[in-house]
């Protein structure tokens, strides 16, 4: 499995270079990153029995419909039921969005109050769901959100995908003056493959002066302190979130043709700090 | 060929090495170079691609397709394909349809979809588009039904179910579209080509529409596996279902000694008793749906009918010529669940009704005049064990004035899994008043526990023995009421107070029975029988005694009228009768009875007698 995946990565690299040309933004030496040493600080490999909820020492839940569909007019109601979030017994966590007539259930888990970190590498290896109106994400919010509110707390979206474009992911920063429909964002597309058919590794490397966005260790976006059109609010600890939303401003409504249930399969989440 | 391999290697080294390795392995078996075909993906870009031909389908407008130089996709090409769908009733043809095929096959195994751009002069659903029609066996036919087009150019994708199969394909494209709500319109297709998209995902395949079906069967039964489809998730995230030919599937039987399945998906039950599960895969992916055959062994035929064809009107039987039948299953919406899975075994056609609740057979063009028939015959076989006694109801429907008759037969659980021959007299169909315009037979599961049954030898017959009772009412009298003194009739008012069964010590059993709704007097086991008039009658102004009488078994019957004394005179009636006999007996025949003071009537003789319309008239 591991070997196969490495081959796939090699394959991915070639495609990524094509994508780079397509989005046309960076010089060839963009990939020549400084050598980094990472020290693992937190991880979840999602080992356990099928049907179990994820480790309560690492994850907590957002429940219900939030305010205004979690601020985005999302349609789903989040639960902590194994029907919506559970281990598969094969080392993966599955978040499942389900349709029941005209209503939807799904899950959104986070590390708020359990684990936060300022700077470092945050990565998840996962396979996305798909279909119009399906909105999976691996993202982070500033831990001070309760005191300063959003978007002053800052938001780092490591991976978001619109289910009607299962071959494009987006990496995004929301902060004061550049949030909602006007964030700093960039897409990364596969030209002859999709993010819902095989596992891919999504990561950010976050330091004092910049945040780098990666797919399968290919750097597709760098946002530096000076790039932000507003205040740079990424000098404090953030917590992580994994969710699958249904509907909402970003993705639109699911259609009659959207297949349900939809699953996001997460192999692992790992966090590192710089050991340089 | 060498040049192609070289290019391939440069592009994708790891995969290319695999390819070489496999090719080397296979070399041992194939000393001769395999025939390879062009891989040209283009079907219609700037006009016909090399080697492409067009043929219109039979019955379609031959000129429906043309090359358009004005309306093209995005102005990127000089031409597009234009299709003019005719109005309903167009004398040139009923629809637009045809196939694009090549003389030399193409190797399409490197692609995963047929794609094109399309728009129309109005929103419409194109009935069928696809590929794989080579005007021959069309082995790898793959089609989409009801393709929704709008007035804007849109890109459409038809996923190839298993590209590895298409190494020598000649059918590049096909279409078929009829009028929309009776009216014709125009649609255009452009940039028609095969592509390797890589963004078609999550293939699912289905046989039997993805259902798990179970059927009881017999040695020799053959059955087609239908409901074949593939579903892919398109780059837009929505699923697209493609109807595909059997050749894309590899069918398998779990127990070939019980049932085999060939590459066309035709299942043949080979042995039994025992069971076999038929499943399928496409390119190693298991298809949804399966058929479990429960073979009970050699087929047990229904008893062969032996009645003379001259006395039979056959609706479904291999023993007789059947009359025209509109259908053996009306699929009556919305409540009918019954499906048909008719089969032929050893040349014997069998009706097989599955998922049974009710089902109708109609023979209304023309209807059947069954007046001379006495019985309905049907052989039924319930292949699954019954959990309890079943109530099998048969209804017969007359489209004239006869109405609907119903008969229910209880079938004990022990009578499942064997043929049951039902011979039902028409007189047992309650509610059927006549059968001169018979048009339907309806089978109903009145106990809700008969999941399926076979039927054979559905026919009407005349059993050749006289019926024990009239099947039709006595003729309605036409004499004016003013010239009638009636004793027994529904056509006239009768003498008040008349006793139809006075106790004279007779053995005769007297009843009144409705025949086609007409009250009729019945004498069973006649020795003698009197009628005591309610008051003495002066019938001297009358000329005749009228009687309608019917008997199948009497050999002696006399009627008397009686005046005080008693003075009585018999009149001998001709028996048995052929249907109803109507007689007007001159009253002079009863001399010396005093016609001004008639007090009683009397019958004697033997047998079972039906009487009606007993009256004096002038």
mmCIF file of N, CA, C and O in Angstrom, chain B residues 276-329:
data_model
loop_
_atom_site.group_PDB
_atom_site.id
_atom_site.type_symbol
_atom_site.label_atom_id
_atom_site.label_comp_id
_atom_site.label_asym_id
_atom_site.label_seq_id
_atom_site.Cartn_x
_atom_site.Cartn_y
_atom_site.Cartn_z
ATOM 1 N N UNK B 276 -28.777 -22.163 -7.893
ATOM 2 C CA UNK B 276 -27.595 -21.530 -8.462
ATOM 3 C C UNK B 276 -27.815 -20.033 -8.459
ATOM 4 O O UNK B 276 -28.924 -19.559 -8.697
ATOM 5 N N UNK B 277 -26.745 -19.300 -8.156
ATOM 6 C CA UNK B 277 -26.837 -17.842 -8.167
ATOM 7 C C UNK B 277 -26.087 -17.320 -9.379
ATOM 8 O O UNK B 277 -24.934 -17.677 -9.606
ATOM 9 N N UNK B 278 -26.761 -16.467 -10.156
ATOM 10 C CA UNK B 278 -26.163 -15.860 -11.326
ATOM 11 C C UNK B 278 -25.723 -14.445 -10.950
ATOM 12 O O UNK B 278 -26.528 -13.639 -10.475
ATOM 13 N N UNK B 279 -24.430 -14.158 -11.133
ATOM 14 C CA UNK B 279 -23.907 -12.832 -10.838
ATOM 15 C C UNK B 279 -23.074 -12.369 -12.027
ATOM 16 O O UNK B 279 -22.877 -13.113 -12.994
ATOM 17 N N UNK B 280 -22.561 -11.140 -11.948
ATOM 18 C CA UNK B 280 -21.777 -10.622 -13.065
ATOM 19 C C UNK B 280 -20.747 -9.623 -12.562
ATOM 20 O O UNK B 280 -20.904 -9.021 -11.498
ATOM 21 N N UNK B 281 -19.686 -9.473 -13.337
ATOM 22 C CA UNK B 281 -18.674 -8.462 -13.058
ATOM 23 C C UNK B 281 -18.379 -7.717 -14.358
ATOM 24 O O UNK B 281 -18.627 -8.232 -15.451
ATOM 25 N N UNK B 282 -17.863 -6.512 -14.201
ATOM 26 C CA UNK B 282 -17.375 -5.748 -15.352
ATOM 27 C C UNK B 282 -15.967 -5.306 -15.014
ATOM 28 O O UNK B 282 -15.759 -4.568 -14.057
ATOM 29 N N UNK B 283 -15.011 -5.787 -15.769
ATOM 30 C CA UNK B 283 -13.623 -5.417 -15.515
ATOM 31 C C UNK B 283 -13.211 -5.696 -14.085
ATOM 32 O O UNK B 283 -12.470 -4.924 -13.485
ATOM 33 N N UNK B 284 -13.736 -6.775 -13.503
ATOM 34 C CA UNK B 284 -13.366 -7.144 -12.143
ATOM 35 C C UNK B 284 -14.226 -6.512 -11.070
ATOM 36 O O UNK B 284 -14.119 -6.865 -9.905
ATOM 37 N N UNK B 285 -15.085 -5.553 -11.427
ATOM 38 C CA UNK B 285 -15.972 -4.921 -10.455
ATOM 39 C C UNK B 285 -17.287 -5.689 -10.433
ATOM 40 O O UNK B 285 -17.901 -5.920 -11.472
ATOM 41 N N UNK B 286 -17.697 -6.087 -9.231
ATOM 42 C CA UNK B 286 -18.932 -6.857 -9.104
ATOM 43 C C UNK B 286 -20.138 -5.982 -9.370
ATOM 44 O O UNK B 286 -20.246 -4.873 -8.840
ATOM 45 N N UNK B 287 -21.033 -6.479 -10.209
ATOM 46 C CA UNK B 287 -22.262 -5.748 -10.502
ATOM 47 C C UNK B 287 -23.270 -5.977 -9.389
ATOM 48 O O UNK B 287 -23.328 -7.058 -8.806
ATOM 49 N N UNK B 288 -24.079 -4.940 -9.111
ATOM 50 C CA UNK B 288 -25.186 -5.099 -8.178
ATOM 51 C C UNK B 288 -26.252 -5.962 -8.820
ATOM 52 O O UNK B 288 -26.466 -5.900 -10.020
ATOM 53 N N UNK B 289 -26.950 -6.706 -8.009
ATOM 54 C CA UNK B 289 -28.039 -7.528 -8.527
ATOM 55 C C UNK B 289 -27.596 -8.952 -8.733
ATOM 56 O O UNK B 289 -26.424 -9.216 -9.040
ATOM 57 N N UNK B 290 -28.515 -9.882 -8.516
ATOM 58 C CA UNK B 290 -28.222 -11.293 -8.692
ATOM 59 C C UNK B 290 -29.531 -12.030 -8.894
ATOM 60 O O UNK B 290 -30.586 -11.578 -8.457
ATOM 61 N N UNK B 291 -29.413 -13.151 -9.573
ATOM 62 C CA UNK B 291 -30.594 -13.996 -9.769
ATOM 63 C C UNK B 291 -30.322 -15.350 -9.128
ATOM 64 O O UNK B 291 -29.377 -16.034 -9.504
ATOM 65 N N UNK B 292 -31.130 -15.702 -8.140
ATOM 66 C CA UNK B 292 -31.028 -17.030 -7.550
ATOM 67 C C UNK B 292 -32.106 -17.913 -8.168
ATOM 68 O O UNK B 292 -33.289 -17.594 -8.092
ATOM 69 N N UNK B 293 -31.669 -18.973 -8.805
ATOM 70 C CA UNK B 293 -32.602 -19.902 -9.425
ATOM 71 C C UNK B 293 -32.757 -21.116 -8.526
ATOM 72 O O UNK B 293 -31.767 -21.746 -8.133
ATOM 73 N N UNK B 294 -33.978 -21.385 -8.153
ATOM 74 C CA UNK B 294 -34.270 -22.582 -7.376
ATOM 75 C C UNK B 294 -34.857 -23.588 -8.348
ATOM 76 O O UNK B 294 -36.020 -23.508 -8.728
ATOM 77 N N UNK B 295 -34.017 -24.524 -8.779
ATOM 78 C CA UNK B 295 -34.505 -25.507 -9.745
ATOM 79 C C UNK B 295 -35.162 -26.662 -9.008
ATOM 80 O O UNK B 295 -34.579 -27.232 -8.093
ATOM 81 N N UNK B 296 -36.364 -26.986 -9.393
ATOM 82 C CA UNK B 296 -37.022 -28.143 -8.791
ATOM 83 C C UNK B 296 -36.806 -29.391 -9.639
ATOM 84 O O UNK B 296 -37.358 -30.441 -9.356
ATOM 85 N N UNK B 297 -35.985 -29.259 -10.679
ATOM 86 C CA UNK B 297 -35.663 -30.426 -11.491
ATOM 87 C C UNK B 297 -36.406 -30.393 -12.811
ATOM 88 O O UNK B 297 -36.636 -29.332 -13.367
ATOM 89 N N UNK B 298 -36.757 -31.575 -13.289
ATOM 90 C CA UNK B 298 -37.430 -31.637 -14.585
ATOM 91 C C UNK B 298 -38.760 -30.919 -14.525
ATOM 92 O O UNK B 298 -39.485 -31.015 -13.530
ATOM 93 N N UNK B 299 -39.045 -30.254 -15.599
ATOM 94 C CA UNK B 299 -40.301 -29.526 -15.647
ATOM 95 C C UNK B 299 -41.450 -30.502 -15.706
ATOM 96 O O UNK B 299 -41.444 -31.474 -16.442
ATOM 97 N N UNK B 300 -42.442 -30.198 -14.891
ATOM 98 C CA UNK B 300 -43.636 -31.015 -14.856
ATOM 99 C C UNK B 300 -44.674 -30.230 -15.645
ATOM 100 O O UNK B 300 -45.072 -29.153 -15.236
ATOM 101 N N UNK B 301 -45.040 -30.749 -16.797
ATOM 102 C CA UNK B 301 -45.985 -30.017 -17.634
ATOM 103 C C UNK B 301 -47.387 -30.113 -17.060
ATOM 104 O O UNK B 301 -47.725 -31.063 -16.357
ATOM 105 N N UNK B 302 -48.178 -29.121 -17.403
ATOM 106 C CA UNK B 302 -49.593 -29.201 -17.064
ATOM 107 C C UNK B 302 -50.217 -30.349 -17.862
ATOM 108 O O UNK B 302 -49.715 -30.707 -18.929
ATOM 109 N N UNK B 303 -51.298 -30.925 -17.355
ATOM 110 C CA UNK B 303 -51.960 -32.005 -18.110
ATOM 111 C C UNK B 303 -52.312 -31.505 -19.520
ATOM 112 O O UNK B 303 -52.786 -30.391 -19.676
ATOM 113 N N UNK B 304 -52.044 -32.354 -20.505
ATOM 114 C CA UNK B 304 -52.334 -31.946 -21.879
ATOM 115 C C UNK B 304 -53.847 -31.963 -22.082
ATOM 116 O O UNK B 304 -54.505 -32.969 -21.789
ATOM 117 N N UNK B 305 -54.418 -30.876 -22.569
ATOM 118 C CA UNK B 305 -55.872 -30.841 -22.765
ATOM 119 C C UNK B 305 -56.305 -31.902 -23.765
ATOM 120 O O UNK B 305 -55.602 -32.172 -24.745
ATOM 121 N N UNK B 306 -57.449 -32.503 -23.530
ATOM 122 C CA UNK B 306 -57.916 -33.560 -24.418
ATOM 123 C C UNK B 306 -59.277 -33.243 -25.020
ATOM 124 O O UNK B 306 -59.832 -34.043 -25.754
ATOM 125 N N UNK B 307 -59.814 -32.079 -24.701
ATOM 126 C CA UNK B 307 -61.145 -31.763 -25.233
ATOM 127 C C UNK B 307 -61.070 -31.501 -26.732
ATOM 128 O O UNK B 307 -60.083 -30.972 -27.241
ATOM 129 N N UNK B 308 -62.147 -31.860 -27.407
ATOM 130 C CA UNK B 308 -62.262 -31.642 -28.842
ATOM 131 C C UNK B 308 -62.165 -30.137 -29.127
ATOM 132 O O UNK B 308 -62.882 -29.335 -28.510
ATOM 133 N N UNK B 309 -61.253 -29.776 -30.023
ATOM 134 C CA UNK B 309 -61.052 -28.362 -30.335
ATOM 135 C C UNK B 309 -62.348 -27.683 -30.768
ATOM 136 O O UNK B 309 -62.504 -26.472 -30.614
ATOM 137 N N UNK B 310 -63.293 -28.456 -31.289
ATOM 138 C CA UNK B 310 -64.552 -27.870 -31.744
ATOM 139 C C UNK B 310 -65.362 -27.309 -30.580
ATOM 140 O O UNK B 310 -66.215 -26.442 -30.769
ATOM 141 N N UNK B 311 -65.094 -27.818 -29.371
ATOM 142 C CA UNK B 311 -65.856 -27.359 -28.205
ATOM 143 C C UNK B 311 -65.056 -26.400 -27.329
ATOM 144 O O UNK B 311 -65.398 -26.184 -26.177
ATOM 145 N N UNK B 312 -63.970 -25.842 -27.904
ATOM 146 C CA UNK B 312 -63.043 -25.048 -27.095
ATOM 147 C C UNK B 312 -62.821 -23.685 -27.737
ATOM 148 O O UNK B 312 -62.717 -23.579 -28.964
ATOM 149 N N UNK B 313 -62.777 -22.647 -26.915
ATOM 150 C CA UNK B 313 -62.276 -21.343 -27.341
ATOM 151 C C UNK B 313 -61.037 -21.095 -26.486
ATOM 152 O O UNK B 313 -61.140 -20.907 -25.269
ATOM 153 N N UNK B 314 -59.852 -21.119 -27.123
ATOM 154 C CA UNK B 314 -58.617 -21.112 -26.350
ATOM 155 C C UNK B 314 -58.025 -19.712 -26.268
ATOM 156 O O UNK B 314 -57.961 -18.976 -27.251
ATOM 157 N N UNK B 315 -57.566 -19.362 -25.077
ATOM 158 C CA UNK B 315 -56.969 -18.050 -24.835
ATOM 159 C C UNK B 315 -55.453 -18.179 -24.686
ATOM 160 O O UNK B 315 -54.705 -17.346 -25.157
ATOM 161 N N UNK B 316 -55.006 -19.229 -24.017
ATOM 162 C CA UNK B 316 -53.567 -19.482 -23.920
ATOM 163 C C UNK B 316 -53.341 -20.968 -23.778
ATOM 164 O O UNK B 316 -53.570 -21.555 -22.724
ATOM 165 N N UNK B 317 -52.911 -21.608 -24.843
ATOM 166 C CA UNK B 317 -52.597 -23.029 -24.792
ATOM 167 C C UNK B 317 -51.822 -23.398 -26.043
ATOM 168 O O UNK B 317 -52.059 -22.851 -27.114
ATOM 169 N N UNK B 318 -50.879 -24.314 -25.873
ATOM 170 C CA UNK B 318 -50.190 -24.847 -27.053
ATOM 171 C C UNK B 318 -50.975 -25.989 -27.688
ATOM 172 O O UNK B 318 -50.614 -26.481 -28.746
ATOM 173 N N UNK B 319 -52.077 -26.405 -27.035
ATOM 174 C CA UNK B 319 -52.858 -27.528 -27.554
ATOM 175 C C UNK B 319 -53.908 -27.070 -28.560
ATOM 176 O O UNK B 319 -54.443 -27.880 -29.305
ATOM 177 N N UNK B 320 -54.228 -25.779 -28.555
ATOM 178 C CA UNK B 320 -55.272 -25.258 -29.430
ATOM 179 C C UNK B 320 -54.761 -23.999 -30.123
ATOM 180 O O UNK B 320 -53.779 -23.384 -29.700
ATOM 181 N N UNK B 321 -55.480 -23.599 -31.199
ATOM 182 C CA UNK B 321 -55.216 -22.290 -31.800
ATOM 183 C C UNK B 321 -55.873 -21.239 -30.913
ATOM 184 O O UNK B 321 -57.064 -21.345 -30.605
ATOM 185 N N UNK B 322 -55.078 -20.268 -30.462
ATOM 186 C CA UNK B 322 -55.618 -19.271 -29.552
ATOM 187 C C UNK B 322 -56.319 -18.155 -30.314
ATOM 188 O O UNK B 322 -55.906 -17.788 -31.414
ATOM 189 N N UNK B 323 -57.375 -17.622 -29.712
ATOM 190 C CA UNK B 323 -58.038 -16.449 -30.301
ATOM 191 C C UNK B 323 -57.132 -15.230 -30.092
ATOM 192 O O UNK B 323 -56.196 -15.270 -29.283
ATOM 193 N N UNK B 324 -57.383 -14.137 -30.833
ATOM 194 C CA UNK B 324 -56.560 -12.936 -30.612
ATOM 195 C C UNK B 324 -56.656 -12.450 -29.166
ATOM 196 O O UNK B 324 -57.752 -12.366 -28.618
ATOM 197 N N UNK B 325 -55.500 -12.203 -28.578
ATOM 198 C CA UNK B 325 -55.443 -11.728 -27.190
ATOM 199 C C UNK B 325 -54.689 -10.403 -27.177
ATOM 200 O O UNK B 325 -53.603 -10.303 -27.756
ATOM 201 N N UNK B 326 -55.271 -9.381 -26.545
ATOM 202 C CA UNK B 326 -54.611 -8.074 -26.492
ATOM 203 C C UNK B 326 -53.342 -8.156 -25.639
ATOM 204 O O UNK B 326 -52.304 -7.630 -26.003
ATOM 205 N N UNK B 327 -53.494 -8.796 -24.482
ATOM 206 C CA UNK B 327 -52.323 -8.953 -23.615
ATOM 207 C C UNK B 327 -52.605 -10.016 -22.560
ATOM 208 O O UNK B 327 -53.757 -10.287 -22.235
ATOM 209 N N UNK B 328 -51.513 -10.594 -22.080
ATOM 210 C CA UNK B 328 -51.615 -11.556 -20.977
ATOM 211 C C UNK B 328 -51.250 -10.916 -19.642
ATOM 212 O O UNK B 328 -51.281 -11.574 -18.608
ATOM 213 N N UNK B 329 -50.831 -9.638 -19.687
ATOM 214 C CA UNK B 329 -50.571 -8.884 -18.454
ATOM 215 C C UNK B 329 -50.802 -7.426 -18.793
ATOM 216 O O UNK B 329 -50.056 -6.840 -19.573
#
